[in-house]
Coordinates of C-alpha atoms in Angstrom, one line a residue:
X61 CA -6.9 -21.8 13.3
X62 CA -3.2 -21.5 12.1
X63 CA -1.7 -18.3 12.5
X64 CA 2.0 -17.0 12.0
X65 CA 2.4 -14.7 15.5
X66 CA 5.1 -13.4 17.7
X67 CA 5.3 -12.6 21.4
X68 CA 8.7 -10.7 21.0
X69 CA 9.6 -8.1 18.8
X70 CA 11.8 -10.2 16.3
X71 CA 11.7 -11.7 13.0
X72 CA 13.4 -15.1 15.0
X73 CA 9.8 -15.0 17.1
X74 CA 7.3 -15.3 14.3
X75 CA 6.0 -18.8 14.5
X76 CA 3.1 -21.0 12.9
X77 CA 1.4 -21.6 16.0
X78 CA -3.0 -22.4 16.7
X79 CA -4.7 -20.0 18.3
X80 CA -8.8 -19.6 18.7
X81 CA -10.7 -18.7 16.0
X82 CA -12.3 -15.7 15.9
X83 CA -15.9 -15.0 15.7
X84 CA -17.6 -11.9 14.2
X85 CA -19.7 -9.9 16.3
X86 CA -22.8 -7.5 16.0
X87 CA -21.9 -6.0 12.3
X88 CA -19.2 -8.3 11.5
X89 CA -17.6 -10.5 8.9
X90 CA -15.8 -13.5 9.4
X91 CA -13.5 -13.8 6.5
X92 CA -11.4 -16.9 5.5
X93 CA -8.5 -15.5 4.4
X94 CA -6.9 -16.7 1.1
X95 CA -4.0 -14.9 0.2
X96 CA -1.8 -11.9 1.6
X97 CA 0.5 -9.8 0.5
X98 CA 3.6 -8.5 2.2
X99 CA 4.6 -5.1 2.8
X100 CA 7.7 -3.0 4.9
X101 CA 5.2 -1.9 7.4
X102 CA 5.2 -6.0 8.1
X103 CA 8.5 -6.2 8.8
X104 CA 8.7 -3.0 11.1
X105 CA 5.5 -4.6 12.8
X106 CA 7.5 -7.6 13.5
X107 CA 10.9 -5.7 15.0
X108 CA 9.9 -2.2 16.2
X109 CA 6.9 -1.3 15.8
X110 CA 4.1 -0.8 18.6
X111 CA 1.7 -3.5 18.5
X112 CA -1.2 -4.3 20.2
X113 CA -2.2 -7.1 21.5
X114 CA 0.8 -9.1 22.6
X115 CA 1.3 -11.8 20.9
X116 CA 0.5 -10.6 18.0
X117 CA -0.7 -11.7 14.6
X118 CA 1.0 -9.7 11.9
X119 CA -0.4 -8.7 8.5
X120 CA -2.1 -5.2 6.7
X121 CA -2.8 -6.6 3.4
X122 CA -4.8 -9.9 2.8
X123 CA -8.0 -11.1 1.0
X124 CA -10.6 -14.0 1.3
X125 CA -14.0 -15.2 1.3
X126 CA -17.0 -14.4 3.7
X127 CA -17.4 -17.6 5.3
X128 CA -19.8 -16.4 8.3
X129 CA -21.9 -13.1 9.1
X130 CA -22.6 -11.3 12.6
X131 CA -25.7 -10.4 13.5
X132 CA -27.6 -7.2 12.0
X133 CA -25.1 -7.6 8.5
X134 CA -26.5 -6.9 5.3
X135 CA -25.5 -6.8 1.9
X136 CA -23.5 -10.2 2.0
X137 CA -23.6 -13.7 1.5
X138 CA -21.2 -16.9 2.5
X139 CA -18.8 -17.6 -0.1
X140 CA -19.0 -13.9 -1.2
X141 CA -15.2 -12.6 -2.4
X142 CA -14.1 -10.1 -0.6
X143 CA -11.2 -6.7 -0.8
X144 CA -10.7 -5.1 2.7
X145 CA -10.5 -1.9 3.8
X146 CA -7.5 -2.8 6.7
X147 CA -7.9 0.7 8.6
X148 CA -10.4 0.7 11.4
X149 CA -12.1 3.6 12.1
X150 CA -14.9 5.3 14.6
X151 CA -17.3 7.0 11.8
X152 CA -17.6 10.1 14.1
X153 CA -14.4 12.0 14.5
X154 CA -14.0 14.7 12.7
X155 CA -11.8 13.5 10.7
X156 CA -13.8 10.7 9.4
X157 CA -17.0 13.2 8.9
X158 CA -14.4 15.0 6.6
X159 CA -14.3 11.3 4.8
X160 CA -10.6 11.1 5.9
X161 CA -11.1 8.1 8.1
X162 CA -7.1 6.5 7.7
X163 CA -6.6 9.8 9.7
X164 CA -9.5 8.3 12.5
X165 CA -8.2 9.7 16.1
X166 CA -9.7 6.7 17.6
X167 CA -8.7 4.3 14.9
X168 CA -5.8 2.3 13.3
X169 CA -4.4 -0.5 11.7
X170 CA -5.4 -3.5 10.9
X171 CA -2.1 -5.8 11.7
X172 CA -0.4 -3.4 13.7
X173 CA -2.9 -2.4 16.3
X174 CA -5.2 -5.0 16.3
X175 CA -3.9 -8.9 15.3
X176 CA -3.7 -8.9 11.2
X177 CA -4.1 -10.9 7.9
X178 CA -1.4 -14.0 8.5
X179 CA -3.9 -16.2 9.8
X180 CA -6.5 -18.1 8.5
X181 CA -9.5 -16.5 9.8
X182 CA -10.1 -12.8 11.0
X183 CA -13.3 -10.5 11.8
X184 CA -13.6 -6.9 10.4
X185 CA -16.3 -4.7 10.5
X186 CA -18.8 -5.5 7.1
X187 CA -18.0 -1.6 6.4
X188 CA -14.9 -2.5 5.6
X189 CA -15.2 -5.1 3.3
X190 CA -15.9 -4.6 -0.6
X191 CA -16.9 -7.7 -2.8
X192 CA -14.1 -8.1 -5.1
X193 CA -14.4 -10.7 -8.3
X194 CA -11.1 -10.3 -9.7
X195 CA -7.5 -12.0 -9.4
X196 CA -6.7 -12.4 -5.8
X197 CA -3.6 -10.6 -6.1
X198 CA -4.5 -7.4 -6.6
X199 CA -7.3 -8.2 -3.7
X200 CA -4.6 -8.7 -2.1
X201 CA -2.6 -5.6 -3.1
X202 CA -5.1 -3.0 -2.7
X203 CA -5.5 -2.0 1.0
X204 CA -2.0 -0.9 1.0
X205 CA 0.2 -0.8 -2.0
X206 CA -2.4 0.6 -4.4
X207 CA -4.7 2.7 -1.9
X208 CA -1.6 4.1 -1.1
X209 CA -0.3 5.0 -4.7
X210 CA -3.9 6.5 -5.5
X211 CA -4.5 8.7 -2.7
X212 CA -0.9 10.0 -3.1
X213 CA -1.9 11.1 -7.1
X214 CA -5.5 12.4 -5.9
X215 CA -3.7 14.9 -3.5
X216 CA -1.6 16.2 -6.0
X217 CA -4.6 16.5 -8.6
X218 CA -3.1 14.4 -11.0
X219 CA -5.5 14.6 -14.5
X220 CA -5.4 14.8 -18.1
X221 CA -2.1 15.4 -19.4
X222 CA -0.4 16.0 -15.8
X223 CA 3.0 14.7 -16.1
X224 CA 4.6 12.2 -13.5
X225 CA 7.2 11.1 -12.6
X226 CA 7.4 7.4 -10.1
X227 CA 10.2 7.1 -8.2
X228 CA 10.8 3.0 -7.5
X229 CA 8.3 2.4 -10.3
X230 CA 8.7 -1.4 -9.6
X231 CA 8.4 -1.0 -6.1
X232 CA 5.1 -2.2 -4.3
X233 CA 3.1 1.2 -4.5
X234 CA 5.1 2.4 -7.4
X235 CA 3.6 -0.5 -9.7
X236 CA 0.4 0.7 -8.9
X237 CA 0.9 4.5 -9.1
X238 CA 2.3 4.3 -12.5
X239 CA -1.1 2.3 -13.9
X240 CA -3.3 4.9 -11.9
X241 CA -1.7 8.4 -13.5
X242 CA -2.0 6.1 -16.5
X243 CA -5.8 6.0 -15.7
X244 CA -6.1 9.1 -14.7
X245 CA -4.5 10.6 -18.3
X246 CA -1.6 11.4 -17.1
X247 CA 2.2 11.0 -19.2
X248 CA 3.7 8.5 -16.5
X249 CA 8.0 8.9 -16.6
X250 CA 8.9 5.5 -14.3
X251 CA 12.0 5.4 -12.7
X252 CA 12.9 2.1 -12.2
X253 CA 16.5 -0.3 -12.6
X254 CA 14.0 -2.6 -14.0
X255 CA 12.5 -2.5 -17.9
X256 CA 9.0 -4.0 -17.1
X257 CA 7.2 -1.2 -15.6
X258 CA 6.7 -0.1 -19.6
X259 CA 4.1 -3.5 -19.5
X260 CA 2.1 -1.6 -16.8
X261 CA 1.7 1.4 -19.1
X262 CA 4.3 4.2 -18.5
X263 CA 5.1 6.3 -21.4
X264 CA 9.1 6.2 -20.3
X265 CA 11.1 3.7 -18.2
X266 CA 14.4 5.3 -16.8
X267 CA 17.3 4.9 -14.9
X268 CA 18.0 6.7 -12.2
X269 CA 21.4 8.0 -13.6
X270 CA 19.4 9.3 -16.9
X271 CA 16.1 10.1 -15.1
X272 CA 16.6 14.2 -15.2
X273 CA 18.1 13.7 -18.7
X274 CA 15.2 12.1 -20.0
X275 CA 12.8 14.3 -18.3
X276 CA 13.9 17.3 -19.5
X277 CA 13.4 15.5 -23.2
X278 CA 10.2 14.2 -22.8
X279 CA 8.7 17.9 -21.0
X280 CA 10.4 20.3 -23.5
X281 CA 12.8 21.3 -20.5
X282 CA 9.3 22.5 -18.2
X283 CA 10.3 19.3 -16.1
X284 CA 7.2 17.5 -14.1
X285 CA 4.5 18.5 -12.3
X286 CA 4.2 15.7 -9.8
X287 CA 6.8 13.4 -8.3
X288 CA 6.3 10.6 -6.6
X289 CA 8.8 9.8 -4.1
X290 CA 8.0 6.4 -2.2
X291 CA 11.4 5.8 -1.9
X292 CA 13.1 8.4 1.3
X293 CA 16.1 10.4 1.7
X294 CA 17.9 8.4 -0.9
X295 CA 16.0 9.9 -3.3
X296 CA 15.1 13.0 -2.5
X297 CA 17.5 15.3 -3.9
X298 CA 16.8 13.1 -7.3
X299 CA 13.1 13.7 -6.7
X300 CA 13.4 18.0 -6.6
X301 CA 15.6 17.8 -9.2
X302 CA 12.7 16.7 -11.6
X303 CA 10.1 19.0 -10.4
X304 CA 9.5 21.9 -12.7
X305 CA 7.4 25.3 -11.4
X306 CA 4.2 24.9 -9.8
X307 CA 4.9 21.5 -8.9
X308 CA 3.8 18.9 -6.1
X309 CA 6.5 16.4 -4.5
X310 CA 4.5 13.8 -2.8
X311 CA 5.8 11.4 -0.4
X312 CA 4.5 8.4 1.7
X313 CA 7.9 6.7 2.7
X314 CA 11.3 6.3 4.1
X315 CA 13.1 3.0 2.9
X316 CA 16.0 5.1 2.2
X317 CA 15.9 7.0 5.5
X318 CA 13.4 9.6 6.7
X319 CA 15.4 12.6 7.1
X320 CA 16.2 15.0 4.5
X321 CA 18.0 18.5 4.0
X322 CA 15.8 21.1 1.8
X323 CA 17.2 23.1 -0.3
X324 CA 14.4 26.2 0.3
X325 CA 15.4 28.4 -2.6
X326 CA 14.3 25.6 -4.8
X327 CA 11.3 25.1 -3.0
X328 CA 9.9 28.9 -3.6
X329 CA 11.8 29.8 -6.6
X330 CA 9.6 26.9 -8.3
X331 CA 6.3 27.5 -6.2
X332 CA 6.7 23.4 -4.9
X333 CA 4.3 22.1 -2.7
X334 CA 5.3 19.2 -0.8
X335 CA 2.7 16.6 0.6
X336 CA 3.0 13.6 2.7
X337 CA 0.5 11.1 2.6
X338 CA -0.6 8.2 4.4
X339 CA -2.6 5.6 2.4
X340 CA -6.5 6.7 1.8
X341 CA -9.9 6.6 2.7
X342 CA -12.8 4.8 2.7
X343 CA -14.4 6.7 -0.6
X344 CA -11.0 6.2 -2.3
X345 CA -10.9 2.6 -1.4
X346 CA -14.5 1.7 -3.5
X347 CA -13.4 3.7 -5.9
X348 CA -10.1 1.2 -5.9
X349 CA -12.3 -1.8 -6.2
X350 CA -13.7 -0.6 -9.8
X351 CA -10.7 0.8 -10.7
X352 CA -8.7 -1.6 -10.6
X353 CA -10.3 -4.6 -11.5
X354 CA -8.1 -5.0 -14.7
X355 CA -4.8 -3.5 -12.7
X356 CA -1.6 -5.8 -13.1
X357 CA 0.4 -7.3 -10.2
X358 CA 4.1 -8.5 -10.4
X359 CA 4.7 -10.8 -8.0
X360 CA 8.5 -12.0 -7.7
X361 CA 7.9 -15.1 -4.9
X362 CA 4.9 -16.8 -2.9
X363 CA 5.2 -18.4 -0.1
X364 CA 3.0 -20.8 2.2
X365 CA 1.8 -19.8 6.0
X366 CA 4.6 -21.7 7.4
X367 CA 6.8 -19.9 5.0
X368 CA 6.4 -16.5 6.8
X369 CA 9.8 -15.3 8.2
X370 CA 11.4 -15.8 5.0
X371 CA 8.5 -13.9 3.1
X372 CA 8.5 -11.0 5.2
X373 CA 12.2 -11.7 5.2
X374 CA 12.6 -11.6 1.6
X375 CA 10.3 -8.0 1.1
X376 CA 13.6 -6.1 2.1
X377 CA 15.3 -8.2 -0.1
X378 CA 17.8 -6.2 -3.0
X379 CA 16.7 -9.0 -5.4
X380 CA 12.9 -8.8 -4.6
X381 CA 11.5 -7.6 -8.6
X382 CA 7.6 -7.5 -7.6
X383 CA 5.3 -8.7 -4.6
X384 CA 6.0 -11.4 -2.1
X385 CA 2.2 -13.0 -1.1
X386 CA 1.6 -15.5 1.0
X387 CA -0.9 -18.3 0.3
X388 CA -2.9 -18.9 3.1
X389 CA -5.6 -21.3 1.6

């Protein structure tokens, strides 16, 4: 099969190249893969990340079609469309007894630590996989970029008539965690350079420059009570600005850099709870799948398999406005 892969940690090294196909084993699906998405985690897979194996086949984010099925598999047919689940996990820590299996200690990820989605082919464990009728984009976008945006508003217990505010609302995640609040009841504030996260649903789209402004107008000066910073540093003093008392400042990323100073009077004098997250689990996952069936995706550029350095190129790109996928098939 074709596969983009690297045996040295650069973006110079990833290459179209054959390699064997894989075959599913006992409890296996071999799944054709169609399209994939591209994510930062790619690019830091390719350059600096710890990989395993060597060389390695990159990609957390992809979806296809069951073409073949290992022994003892039930519940699935050839042909079937699939949505996958790309952590792997053991089933018997305790964390994944607690139903926290990204948090497995004897598991990982899909395209980081074992050989990923930017291939043709690849087996995952049938536990993984959901059937999944809808576009292929948002197939595509939900092991990462929306898992990741909903397990982030379950933590902080977003509901009816929370208020929220999405930092980098037309960022990968942010797209999707401003139509989840949405879903969930919340008011959704987006904070975006861009206009069109208000076609996703959010009540407000702002600027940065006029984000605590705006917020202060929309709350009746009580500010929110969740924001969501996917962003880093960059935007952290931004993001406790808009917190009002008994609030939660969840954050899952650090494209802006990763370390921060905190102001600690603001953190008690308002009661904030701060929570780091890390995409989601299994439950949250099927949840995803019915969910999201109607979600929309914004994809900016798609490129073909032998495309692939400039797609995963392009995700850090200051003109990207959406998702760069990759059309595998």
């Amino acid at each position: 099969m074709r596969a983009l892969q690297f045996g040295r940690q650069s973006l110079e090294d990833l290459r179209l190249t054959e390699v064997e196909d894989p075959h599913p084993k006992r409890g296996e699906l071999l799944i054709d893969i169609t399209k994939a998405s591209v994510n930062p985690i790619d690019y830091y897979t390719i350059t600096s990340l710890k990989v395993s194996p060597l060389p390695h086949i990159p990609g957390t984010e992809f979806t296809g079609t069951v073409s073949q099925l290992g022994e003892e598999v039930k519940g699935f047919s050839e042909g079937d469309r699939v949505a996958i689940y790309t952590r792997f996990f053991d089933g018997r820590c305790d964390m994944c007894i607690k139903g926290r299996e990204m948090l497995c200690r004897n598991g990982g990820r899909i395209g980081v630590d074992t050989d990923g989605g930017f291939a043709e082919k690849i087996a995952v464990n049938s536990l993984q996989a959901f059937k999944f009728d809808g576009p292929e984009e948002i197939a595509a976008s939900l092991p990462v970029a929306a898992l990741t945006a909903y397990h982030a508003l379950k933590e902080a217990e977003v509901k009816l008539g929370t208020i929220v505010v999405v930092l980098g609302a037309s960022g990968n995640t942010g797209m999707f965690a401003t139509q989840l609040a949405r879903k969930m009841g919340a008011t959704v504030i987006a904070v975006s350079r861009k206009s069109w996260p208000k076609e996703l649903g959010a009540n407000e789209v702002v600027d940065y420059s006029e984000a605590e402004k705006v917020v202060r107008e929309v709350t009746d000066g009580k500010m929110a009570d969740v924001v969501i910073n996917s962003l880093g540093a960059g935007f952290w003093d931004s993001g406790m600005n808009l917190l009002g008392v008994d609030s939660k400042l969840v954050t899952f990323g650090t494209l802006t850099g990763h370390e921060v100073k905190l102001d600690l009077s603001k953190l008690y004098s308002k009661h904030v709870k701060l929570i780091g997250t890390n995409r989601g689990s299994l439950r949250e996952f099927s949840e995803l799948v019915e969910i999201c069936r109607d979600c929309k995706v914004r994809v900016w550029k798609e490129f073909e398999l032998e495309e692939g350095a400039d797609a995963v190129r392009s995700v850090l790109s200051r003109e990207r406005d959406g998702r760069v996928l990759i059309n595998v098939s």
